[in-house]
PDB file of C-alpha atoms in Angstrom:
ATOM      1  CA  MET A   9      -0.006   0.038   0.073  1.00  0.00           C
ATOM      2  CA  LYS A  10       1.123   3.406  -0.729  1.00  0.00           C
ATOM      3  CA  ILE A  11       1.748   5.983   2.062  1.00  0.00           C
ATOM      4  CA  GLY A  12      -1.306   8.010   1.221  1.00  0.00           C
ATOM      5  CA  GLU A  13      -3.717   4.975   1.439  1.00  0.00           C
ATOM      6  CA  VAL A  14      -2.278   3.996   4.731  1.00  0.00           C
ATOM      7  CA  ALA A  15      -2.593   7.624   6.140  1.00  0.00           C
ATOM      8  CA  HIS A  16      -6.190   7.680   5.027  1.00  0.00           C
ATOM      9  CA  ARG A  17      -6.952   4.280   6.575  1.00  0.00           C
ATOM     10  CA  LEU A  18      -5.386   5.193   9.890  1.00  0.00           C
ATOM     11  CA  GLY A  19      -6.713   8.785   9.963  1.00  0.00           C
ATOM     12  CA  VAL A  20      -3.286  10.360  10.292  1.00  0.00           C
ATOM     13  CA  ALA A  21      -1.351  12.733   8.144  1.00  0.00           C
ATOM     14  CA  VAL A  22       1.293  11.443   5.697  1.00  0.00           C
ATOM     15  CA  HIS A  23       4.052  13.377   7.551  1.00  0.00           C
ATOM     16  CA  VAL A  24       3.202  11.406  10.681  1.00  0.00           C
ATOM     17  CA  LEU A  25       3.788   8.077   8.952  1.00  0.00           C
ATOM     18  CA  ARG A  26       7.121   9.565   7.611  1.00  0.00           C
ATOM     19  CA  HIS A  27       8.150  10.606  11.064  1.00  0.00           C
ATOM     20  CA  TRP A  28       7.327   7.144  12.579  1.00  0.00           C
ATOM     21  CA  ASP A  29       9.466   5.646   9.752  1.00  0.00           C
ATOM     22  CA  ASP A  30      12.353   8.165  10.425  1.00  0.00           C
ATOM     23  CA  VAL A  31      12.507   7.239  14.187  1.00  0.00           C
ATOM     24  CA  GLY A  32      12.288   3.636  13.400  1.00  0.00           C
ATOM     25  CA  VAL A  33       8.948   2.785  15.102  1.00  0.00           C
ATOM     26  CA  VAL A  34       7.277   1.207  12.010  1.00  0.00           C
ATOM     27  CA  VAL A  35       9.636   1.091   8.973  1.00  0.00           C
ATOM     28  CA  PRO A  36       7.913   0.112   5.747  1.00  0.00           C
ATOM     29  CA  ASP A  37       9.506  -1.662   2.853  1.00  0.00           C
ATOM     30  CA  ARG A  38      10.706   0.399  -0.086  1.00  0.00           C
ATOM     31  CA  THR A  39       9.954   0.012  -3.778  1.00  0.00           C
ATOM     32  CA  PRO A  40      12.943  -0.055  -6.138  1.00  0.00           C
ATOM     33  CA  SER A  41      12.208   3.731  -6.792  1.00  0.00           C
ATOM     34  CA  GLY A  42      12.474   4.265  -2.989  1.00  0.00           C
ATOM     35  CA  GLN A  43       8.813   4.937  -2.249  1.00  0.00           C
ATOM     36  CA  ARG A  44       7.477   3.540   1.105  1.00  0.00           C
ATOM     37  CA  ASN A  45       5.439   0.298   0.538  1.00  0.00           C
ATOM     38  CA  TYR A  46       3.151  -0.774   3.474  1.00  0.00           C
ATOM     39  CA  SER A  47       2.020  -4.345   3.884  1.00  0.00           C
ATOM     40  CA  GLU A  48      -1.034  -5.534   5.875  1.00  0.00           C
ATOM     41  CA  GLU A  49       1.586  -6.413   8.712  1.00  0.00           C
ATOM     42  CA  HIS A  50       2.794  -2.777   8.733  1.00  0.00           C
ATOM     43  CA  LEU A  51      -0.917  -1.643   8.982  1.00  0.00           C
ATOM     44  CA  HIS A  52      -1.360  -3.990  11.987  1.00  0.00           C
ATOM     45  CA  ARG A  53       1.822  -2.622  13.563  1.00  0.00           C
ATOM     46  CA  LEU A  54       0.601   0.959  13.027  1.00  0.00           C
ATOM     47  CA  ARG A  55      -2.750   0.118  14.641  1.00  0.00           C
ATOM     48  CA  VAL A  56      -0.796  -1.253  17.663  1.00  0.00           C
ATOM     49  CA  LEU A  57       1.273   1.901  17.640  1.00  0.00           C
ATOM     50  CA  ARG A  58      -1.907   4.087  17.766  1.00  0.00           C
ATOM     51  CA  ALA A  59      -3.260   1.919  20.597  1.00  0.00           C
ATOM     52  CA  CYS A  60      -0.016   2.338  22.552  1.00  0.00           C
ATOM     53  CA  GLN A  61      -0.296   6.214  22.019  1.00  0.00           C
ATOM     54  CA  GLY A  62      -3.858   5.972  23.284  1.00  0.00           C
ATOM     55  CA  VAL A  63      -2.610   4.578  26.546  1.00  0.00           C
ATOM     56  CA  GLY A  64      -0.062   7.356  26.884  1.00  0.00           C
ATOM     57  CA  MET A  65       3.141   5.729  25.662  1.00  0.00           C
ATOM     58  CA  SER A  66       5.913   7.648  23.853  1.00  0.00           C
ATOM     59  CA  LEU A  67       7.455   6.683  20.517  1.00  0.00           C
ATOM     60  CA  PRO A  68      10.611   5.336  22.100  1.00  0.00           C
ATOM     61  CA  GLU A  69       8.526   3.116  24.385  1.00  0.00           C
ATOM     62  CA  ILE A  70       6.210   2.014  21.588  1.00  0.00           C
ATOM     63  CA  ARG A  71       9.395   0.970  19.522  1.00  0.00           C
ATOM     64  CA  GLN A  72      10.359  -1.233  22.415  1.00  0.00           C
ATOM     65  CA  VAL A  73       6.842  -2.696  22.793  1.00  0.00           C
ATOM     66  CA  LEU A  74       6.583  -3.501  19.006  1.00  0.00           C
ATOM     67  CA  HIS A  75       9.863  -5.266  18.972  1.00  0.00           C
ATOM     68  CA  ARG A  76       9.634  -8.365  21.174  1.00  0.00           C
ATOM     69  CA  GLY A  77      13.407  -8.755  21.294  1.00  0.00           C
ATOM     70  CA  GLU A  78      14.005  -5.364  22.773  1.00  0.00           C
ATOM     71  CA  PRO A  79      15.738  -5.769  26.249  1.00  0.00           C
ATOM     72  CA  GLU A  80      13.637  -2.934  27.897  1.00  0.00           C
ATOM     73  CA  ARG A  81      10.335  -4.062  26.460  1.00  0.00           C
ATOM     74  CA  THR A  82       8.892  -5.570  29.694  1.00  0.00           C
ATOM     75  CA  GLY A  83      10.333  -2.557  31.683  1.00  0.00           C
ATOM     76  CA  ALA A  84       8.535   0.022  29.367  1.00  0.00           C
ATOM     77  CA  ILE A  85       5.220  -1.784  29.646  1.00  0.00           C
ATOM     78  CA  GLU A  86       5.510  -2.143  33.406  1.00  0.00           C
ATOM     79  CA  ARG A  87       6.420   1.563  33.798  1.00  0.00           C
ATOM     80  CA  GLN A  88       3.281   2.525  31.787  1.00  0.00           C
ATOM     81  CA  LEU A  89       1.103   0.206  33.838  1.00  0.00           C
ATOM     82  CA  HIS A  90       2.469   1.864  36.902  1.00  0.00           C
ATOM     83  CA  ARG A  91       1.664   5.287  35.575  1.00  0.00           C
ATOM     84  CA  ILE A  92      -1.858   4.301  34.701  1.00  0.00           C
ATOM     85  CA  ARG A  93      -2.358   2.686  38.073  1.00  0.00           C
ATOM     86  CA  THR A  94      -1.147   5.806  39.802  1.00  0.00           C
ATOM     87  CA  GLN A  95      -3.370   8.041  37.597  1.00  0.00           C
ATOM     88  CA  ARG A  96      -6.399   5.706  38.429  1.00  0.00           C
ATOM     89  CA  ALA A  97      -5.756   5.958  42.158  1.00  0.00           C
ATOM     90  CA  GLN A  98      -5.439   9.796  41.849  1.00  0.00           C
ATOM     91  CA  LEU A  99      -8.717   9.902  39.940  1.00  0.00           C
ATOM     92  CA  GLU A 100     -10.439   7.678  42.472  1.00  0.00           C
ATOM     93  CA  ASP A 101      -9.347   9.954  45.238  1.00  0.00           C
ATOM     94  CA  ALA A 102     -10.407  13.013  43.223  1.00  0.00           C
ATOM     95  CA  GLU A 103     -13.956  11.425  42.757  1.00  0.00           C
ATOM     96  CA  ARG A 104     -14.299  10.633  46.388  1.00  0.00           C
ATOM     97  CA  PHE A 105     -13.430  14.187  47.270  1.00  0.00           C
ATOM     98  CA  LEU A 106     -15.861  15.658  44.832  1.00  0.00           C
ATOM     99  CA  VAL A 107     -18.617  13.384  45.912  1.00  0.00           C
ATOM    100  CA  HIS A 108     -17.971  14.378  49.526  1.00  0.00           C
ATOM    101  CA  VAL A 109     -17.916  18.075  48.591  1.00  0.00           C
ATOM    102  CA  ILE A 110     -21.413  17.746  47.179  1.00  0.00           C
ATOM    103  CA  ASN A 111     -22.816  16.535  50.429  1.00  0.00           C
ATOM    104  CA  CYS A 112     -20.388  18.515  52.795  1.00  0.00           C
ATOM    105  CA  GLU A 113     -22.255  20.320  55.497  1.00  0.00           C
ATOM    106  CA  HIS A 114     -19.433  22.712  56.399  1.00  0.00           C
ATOM    107  CA  ASP A 115     -20.062  26.362  55.528  1.00  0.00           C
ATOM    108  CA  LEU A 116     -16.310  26.471  54.420  1.00  0.00           C
ATOM    109  CA  LEU A 117     -14.427  23.500  52.958  1.00  0.00           C
ATOM    110  CA  THR A 118     -11.427  24.557  54.948  1.00  0.00           C
ATOM    111  CA  ARG A 119     -13.418  23.578  58.132  1.00  0.00           C
ATOM    112  CA  CYS A 120     -13.942  20.105  56.940  1.00  0.00           C
ATOM    113  CA  ASP A 121     -11.343  17.496  57.893  1.00  0.00           C
ATOM    114  CA  SER A 122     -12.071  15.372  54.890  1.00  0.00           C
ATOM    115  CA  CYS A 123     -11.833  18.202  52.403  1.00  0.00           C
ATOM    116  CA  THR A 124      -8.648  19.552  53.897  1.00  0.00           C
ATOM    117  CA  ARG A 125      -7.028  16.116  54.115  1.00  0.00           C
ATOM    118  CA  TYR A 126      -7.598  15.606  50.353  1.00  0.00           C
ATOM    119  CA  ALA A 127      -6.375  19.070  49.578  1.00  0.00           C
ATOM    120  CA  ALA A 128      -3.162  18.455  51.633  1.00  0.00           C
ATOM    121  CA  SER A 129      -2.504  15.218  49.618  1.00  0.00           C
ATOM    122  CA  VAL A 130      -2.479  17.046  46.289  1.00  0.00           C
ATOM    123  CA  PRO A 131       1.096  17.893  45.421  1.00  0.00           C
ATOM    124  CA  LEU A 132       1.938  21.484  44.315  1.00  0.00           C
ATOM    125  CA  GLN A 133       3.296  21.917  40.862  1.00  0.00           C
ATOM    126  CA  GLN A 134       6.813  23.547  40.895  1.00  0.00           C
ATOM    127  CA  ASP A 135       5.594  27.015  39.726  1.00  0.00           C
ATOM    128  CA  GLU A 136       2.712  26.921  42.255  1.00  0.00           C
ATOM    129  CA  HIS A 137       4.738  27.201  45.340  1.00  0.00           C
ATOM    130  CA  VAL A 138       3.828  30.328  47.141  1.00  0.00           C
ATOM    131  CA  THR A 139       6.670  32.599  48.401  1.00  0.00           C
ATOM    132  CA  PRO A 140       6.139  34.234  51.724  1.00  0.00           C
ATOM    133  CA  SER A 141       4.996  37.651  51.660  1.00  0.00           C
ATOM    134  CA  THR A 142       7.341  40.362  53.077  1.00  0.00           C
ATOM    135  CA  THR A 143       4.526  42.807  53.828  1.00  0.00           C
ATOM    136  CA  PRO A 144       2.862  42.575  57.247  1.00  0.00           C
TER     137      PRO A 144
END
């Protein structure tokens, strides 16, 4: 298959397929004239690539996943599973907090132990740290 047909079938731009080829994630065969020639196997690999992107993996990680012989393949998958499980736990905590807030009977959330406990568990971003004021 020509690159344009593959791009259309996957719903990506041609330049994306070229990039994936250039970085060695999915490398198609070449015709004698040098054009990329994708097989059904390449198309399957590209669909797996898209699935891996959908779960948040980077191209270097995906390259490891697609090539069974890669020494860090299992490690890349385990790291992504850990990230997903961490995100899931954070989302579950956030959901519990919001459900509690809906029914919280305190006039100020800062007076509620459950609300302040959750707020204290949320890490501040680097640029969110408040510097102490020098004015009284």
